[in-house]
Amino acid sequence: MEYTDPFYLPGKTGKHTVKYFARDNVANDKKHSEYKHVVGVVYVDLTGPSLSYDFNGARFKKGEMNYISGKTDIVLRATDQESGLKEIKYMIDGSGEVAYDKPFNIEKDGLHSITIVGYDHVNNRNVDNFEFTVDNVPSDIFVTYSASPTDTINNIPVYPSYTSIFLAGTDTGTECHRITYSINGQPLQVYDNKITGFRKNAHVELKIFAEDKLLNKSEIDIEFKTNAL
């Protein structure tokens, strides 16, 4: 085709070769006509960057929902094999676009959404969205005694020495992962079934710790005495 005006390249991603040539004034003489061929290679990039995300830190997946803590880093990634990645931007819960330069975290509890926007060097744009829940609330600890107190001394309840103590942890976000306890400053022990074996006529200080799947920790202290039974 004779070139008269600028033209569009094919609307298909890939390599397209444009061959063009010029005829010089000598070509007016058919015996001495000469053509100079020049080949130019153009790559048409019509697609935006590939986007992905990850969590660096405490994370727990329940069903289709990811739970993270306020200290968990949110990592955004983008790659572009064609014209190359220009920049990544993101929006938190529908807010304005912010340039992404390093992992970040969200401290506020509750459900959040992130929109990732990736741009390549020819301004193709791609968008992705994901949701997650931030959970900074530790588990609640519940203590149950197998016997009732027989007395109270200085506002401290007195239980039979054979009393067993049962512990439980509940969590509205993830779930209680582990309960540990310490008796009178002794090394921590992992709670398994029940706590027994208290000495008679003893003063007991019991520290109880609960840890959920996101490593949120809670602690309660209880104090009681045992009698001679």
One Martini backbone bead per residue (centre of mass of N, CA, C, O) as a GRO file, in nm:
protein
  229
    1MET     BB    1   0.100   0.034   0.018
    2GLU     BB    2   0.049   0.365   0.011
    3TYR     BB    3   0.185   0.631   0.175
    4THR     BB    4  -0.013   0.909   0.336
    5ASP     BB    5  -0.087   0.813   0.635
    6PRO     BB    6  -0.139   0.741   0.928
    7PHE     BB    7  -0.141   0.422   1.104
    8TYR     BB    8  -0.262   0.134   1.234
    9LEU     BB    9  -0.212  -0.115   1.425
   10PRO     BB   10  -0.269  -0.409   1.516
   11GLY     BB   11  -0.518  -0.542   1.755
   12LYS     BB   12  -0.259  -0.732   1.862
   13THR     BB   13  -0.083  -0.916   2.056
   14GLY     BB   14   0.256  -0.864   1.959
   15LYS     BB   15   0.451  -0.916   1.685
   16HIS     BB   16   0.513  -0.657   1.437
   17THR     BB   17   0.587  -0.615   1.096
   18VAL     BB   18   0.730  -0.330   0.927
   19LYS     BB   19   0.741  -0.271   0.586
   20TYR     BB   20   0.956  -0.035   0.421
   21PHE     BB   21   0.990   0.192   0.136
   22ALA     BB   22   1.198   0.367  -0.104
   23ARG     BB   23   1.194   0.578  -0.388
   24ASP     BB   24   1.395   0.702  -0.606
   25ASN     BB   25   1.467   0.900  -0.880
   26VAL     BB   26   1.588   0.666  -1.059
   27ALA     BB   27   1.309   0.508  -1.104
   28ASN     BB   28   1.226   0.649  -1.368
   29ASP     BB   29   1.432   0.442  -1.463
   30LYS     BB   30   1.388   0.117  -1.528
   31LYS     BB   31   1.689   0.023  -1.564
   32HIS     BB   32   1.765   0.193  -1.274
   33SER     BB   33   1.610   0.065  -1.060
   34GLU     BB   34   1.570   0.117  -0.694
   35TYR     BB   35   1.551  -0.055  -0.372
   36LYS     BB   36   1.488   0.023  -0.030
   37HIS     BB   37   1.504  -0.180   0.258
   38VAL     BB   38   1.312  -0.150   0.564
   39VAL     BB   39   1.294  -0.293   0.897
   40GLY     BB   40   1.039  -0.279   1.145
   41VAL     BB   41   0.993  -0.345   1.499
   42VAL     BB   42   0.679  -0.396   1.669
   43TYR     BB   43   0.530  -0.381   1.997
   44VAL     BB   44   0.212  -0.477   2.110
   45ASP     BB   45   0.061  -0.344   2.413
   46LEU     BB   46  -0.266  -0.443   2.573
   47THR     BB   47  -0.166  -0.526   2.862
   48GLY     BB   48  -0.158  -0.552   3.184
   49PRO     BB   49  -0.056  -0.630   3.474
   50SER     BB   50   0.022  -0.871   3.695
   51LEU     BB   51  -0.155  -0.961   3.994
   52SER     BB   52  -0.071  -0.967   4.353
   53TYR     BB   53  -0.076  -1.124   4.690
   54ASP     BB   54   0.027  -1.098   5.044
   55PHE     BB   55   0.114  -1.236   5.372
   56ASN     BB   56   0.325  -1.102   5.644
   57GLY     BB   57   0.239  -1.314   5.893
   58ALA     BB   58  -0.027  -1.336   6.061
   59ARG     BB   59  -0.244  -1.617   5.959
   60PHE     BB   60  -0.599  -1.705   5.889
   61LYS     BB   61  -0.809  -1.957   5.742
   62LYS     BB   62  -1.175  -1.926   5.705
   63GLY     BB   63  -1.255  -2.055   5.449
   64GLU     BB   64  -1.250  -1.759   5.245
   65MET     BB   65  -1.123  -1.614   5.493
   66ASN     BB   66  -0.888  -1.378   5.590
   67TYR     BB   67  -0.684  -1.359   5.880
   68ILE     BB   68  -0.541  -1.077   6.050
   69SER     BB   69  -0.323  -0.866   6.187
   70GLY     BB   70  -0.204  -0.545   6.261
   71LYS     BB   71   0.107  -0.669   6.196
   72THR     BB   72   0.044  -0.751   5.917
   73ASP     BB   73   0.172  -0.771   5.607
   74ILE     BB   74   0.102  -0.618   5.295
   75VAL     BB   75   0.160  -0.766   4.974
   76LEU     BB   76   0.246  -0.632   4.658
   77ARG     BB   77   0.217  -0.745   4.310
   78ALA     BB   78   0.392  -0.696   3.983
   79THR     BB   79   0.388  -0.791   3.631
   80ASP     BB   80   0.568  -0.725   3.306
   81GLN     BB   81   0.663  -0.875   2.992
   82GLU     BB   82   0.661  -0.628   2.805
   83SER     BB   83   0.695  -0.303   2.896
   84GLY     BB   84   0.664  -0.295   3.194
   85LEU     BB   85   0.674  -0.183   3.509
   86LYS     BB   86   0.577   0.122   3.662
   87GLU     BB   87   0.321   0.085   3.879
   88ILE     BB   88   0.173   0.082   4.211
   89LYS     BB   89  -0.159   0.086   4.331
   90TYR     BB   90  -0.394   0.171   4.607
   91MET     BB   91  -0.700   0.076   4.788
   92ILE     BB   92  -0.883   0.150   5.090
   93ASP     BB   93  -1.204   0.117   5.111
   94GLY     BB   94  -1.233   0.330   4.853
   95SER     BB   95  -1.012   0.504   4.842
   96GLY     BB   96  -0.760   0.661   4.735
   97GLU     BB   97  -0.484   0.655   4.560
   98VAL     BB   98  -0.178   0.474   4.639
   99ALA     BB   99   0.146   0.446   4.647
  100TYR     BB  100   0.354   0.164   4.607
  101ASP     BB  101   0.668   0.070   4.808
  102LYS     BB  102   0.557  -0.104   5.058
  103PRO     BB  103   0.467  -0.272   5.303
  104PHE     BB  104   0.156  -0.299   5.491
  105ASN     BB  105  -0.080  -0.203   5.751
  106ILE     BB  106  -0.385  -0.285   5.941
  107GLU     BB  107  -0.530  -0.206   6.259
  108LYS     BB  108  -0.822  -0.221   6.204
  109ASP     BB  109  -1.091  -0.371   6.282
  110GLY     BB  110  -1.213  -0.585   6.037
  111LEU     BB  111  -1.340  -0.538   5.731
  112HIS     BB  112  -1.146  -0.544   5.421
  113SER     BB  113  -1.041  -0.365   5.118
  114ILE     BB  114  -0.841  -0.422   4.820
  115THR     BB  115  -0.708  -0.221   4.553
  116ILE     BB  116  -0.533  -0.303   4.265
  117VAL     BB  117  -0.302  -0.100   4.062
  118GLY     BB  118  -0.161  -0.146   3.737
  119TYR     BB  119   0.124  -0.011   3.552
  120ASP     BB  120   0.262   0.047   3.253
  121HIS     BB  121   0.467   0.204   3.001
  122VAL     BB  122   0.173   0.231   2.821
  123ASN     BB  123  -0.079   0.258   3.030
  124ASN     BB  124  -0.165   0.004   3.120
  125ARG     BB  125  -0.445  -0.143   3.308
  126ASN     BB  126  -0.488  -0.311   3.627
  127VAL     BB  127  -0.735  -0.496   3.834
  128ASP     BB  128  -0.770  -0.581   4.189
  129ASN     BB  129  -0.942  -0.779   4.449
  130PHE     BB  130  -0.954  -0.794   4.820
  131GLU     BB  131  -1.028  -0.971   5.128
  132PHE     BB  132  -1.029  -0.903   5.491
  133THR     BB  133  -0.954  -0.968   5.846
  134VAL     BB  134  -0.908  -0.785   6.135
  135ASP     BB  135  -0.751  -0.935   6.437
  136ASN     BB  136  -0.692  -0.808   6.786
  137VAL     BB  137  -0.866  -1.011   6.950
  138PRO     BB  138  -0.859  -1.197   7.207
  139SER     BB  139  -0.921  -1.444   7.402
  140ASP     BB  140  -1.141  -1.587   7.610
  141ILE     BB  141  -1.139  -1.675   7.957
  142PHE     BB  142  -1.236  -1.982   8.127
  143VAL     BB  143  -1.336  -2.078   8.466
  144THR     BB  144  -1.361  -2.404   8.629
  145TYR     BB  145  -1.495  -2.571   8.908
  146SER     BB  146  -1.550  -2.881   9.077
  147ALA     BB  147  -1.588  -2.694   9.329
  148SER     BB  148  -1.687  -2.537   9.607
  149PRO     BB  149  -1.655  -2.307   9.825
  150THR     BB  150  -1.597  -2.312  10.190
  151ASP     BB  151  -1.456  -2.022  10.191
  152THR     BB  152  -1.342  -1.690  10.320
  153ILE     BB  153  -1.023  -1.507  10.300
  154ASN     BB  154  -0.978  -1.201  10.239
  155ASN     BB  155  -1.145  -1.248   9.962
  156ILE     BB  156  -1.049  -1.551   9.953
  157PRO     BB  157  -1.101  -1.841   9.830
  158VAL     BB  158  -1.194  -2.174   9.947
  159TYR     BB  159  -1.068  -2.495   9.856
  160PRO     BB  160  -1.040  -2.796   9.791
  161SER     BB  161  -0.756  -2.977   9.709
  162TYR     BB  162  -0.926  -3.166   9.492
  163THR     BB  163  -0.960  -2.956   9.299
  164SER     BB  164  -1.063  -2.884   8.972
  165ILE     BB  165  -0.941  -2.716   8.675
  166PHE     BB  166  -1.109  -2.551   8.405
  167LEU     BB  167  -1.032  -2.459   8.068
  168ALA     BB  168  -1.124  -2.187   7.835
  169GLY     BB  169  -1.145  -2.072   7.483
  170THR     BB  170  -1.273  -1.784   7.310
  171ASP     BB  171  -1.340  -1.676   6.956
  172THR     BB  172  -1.478  -1.453   6.720
  173GLY     BB  173  -1.267  -1.492   6.500
  174THR     BB  174  -1.099  -1.735   6.516
  175GLU     BB  175  -0.914  -1.916   6.753
  176CYS     BB  176  -0.815  -2.105   7.004
  177HIS     BB  177  -0.490  -2.246   7.031
  178ARG     BB  178  -0.369  -2.177   7.336
  179ILE     BB  179  -0.305  -2.292   7.678
  180THR     BB  180  -0.149  -2.147   7.962
  181TYR     BB  181   0.031  -2.204   8.283
  182SER     BB  182   0.094  -2.076   8.627
  183ILE     BB  183   0.226  -2.183   8.946
  184ASN     BB  184   0.375  -1.988   9.156
  185GLY     BB  185   0.602  -1.915   8.918
  186GLN     BB  186   0.617  -2.137   8.741
  187PRO     BB  187   0.651  -2.286   8.472
  188LEU     BB  188   0.508  -2.325   8.188
  189GLN     BB  189   0.198  -2.484   8.091
  190VAL     BB  190   0.013  -2.693   7.901
  191TYR     BB  191  -0.309  -2.719   7.845
  192ASP     BB  192  -0.523  -3.014   7.839
  193ASN     BB  193  -0.759  -3.083   8.076
  194LYS     BB  194  -0.648  -3.037   8.384
  195ILE     BB  195  -0.617  -2.899   8.718
  196THR     BB  196  -0.413  -3.055   8.966
  197GLY     BB  197  -0.253  -3.112   9.281
  198PHE     BB  198  -0.313  -2.963   9.535
  199ARG     BB  199  -0.227  -2.847   9.820
  200LYS     BB  200  -0.263  -2.829  10.143
  201ASN     BB  201  -0.288  -2.533  10.280
  202ALA     BB  202  -0.279  -2.330  10.026
  203HIS     BB  203  -0.138  -2.084   9.812
  204VAL     BB  204  -0.283  -1.972   9.499
  205GLU     BB  205  -0.123  -1.868   9.190
  206LEU     BB  206  -0.291  -1.816   8.874
  207LYS     BB  207  -0.168  -1.814   8.546
  208ILE     BB  208  -0.338  -1.725   8.235
  209PHE     BB  209  -0.297  -1.818   7.885
  210ALA     BB  210  -0.401  -1.694   7.559
  211GLU     BB  211  -0.391  -1.813   7.209
  212ASP     BB  212  -0.435  -1.739   6.894
  213LYS     BB  213  -0.391  -1.774   6.546
  214LEU     BB  214  -0.263  -1.456   6.563
  215LEU     BB  215  -0.116  -1.418   6.856
  216ASN     BB  216  -0.318  -1.331   7.044
  217LYS     BB  217  -0.314  -1.214   7.389
  218SER     BB  218  -0.417  -1.342   7.708
  219GLU     BB  219  -0.485  -1.256   8.068
  220ILE     BB  220  -0.519  -1.423   8.389
  221ASP     BB  221  -0.582  -1.393   8.746
  222ILE     BB  222  -0.577  -1.625   9.019
  223GLU     BB  223  -0.701  -1.667   9.366
  224PHE     BB  224  -0.637  -1.922   9.624
  225LYS     BB  225  -0.736  -2.163   9.863
  226THR     BB  226  -0.664  -2.442  10.065
  227ASN     BB  227  -0.756  -2.706  10.242
  228ALA     BB  228  -0.757  -3.018  10.427
  229LEU     BB  229  -0.926  -3.195  10.204
   0.00000   0.00000   0.00000
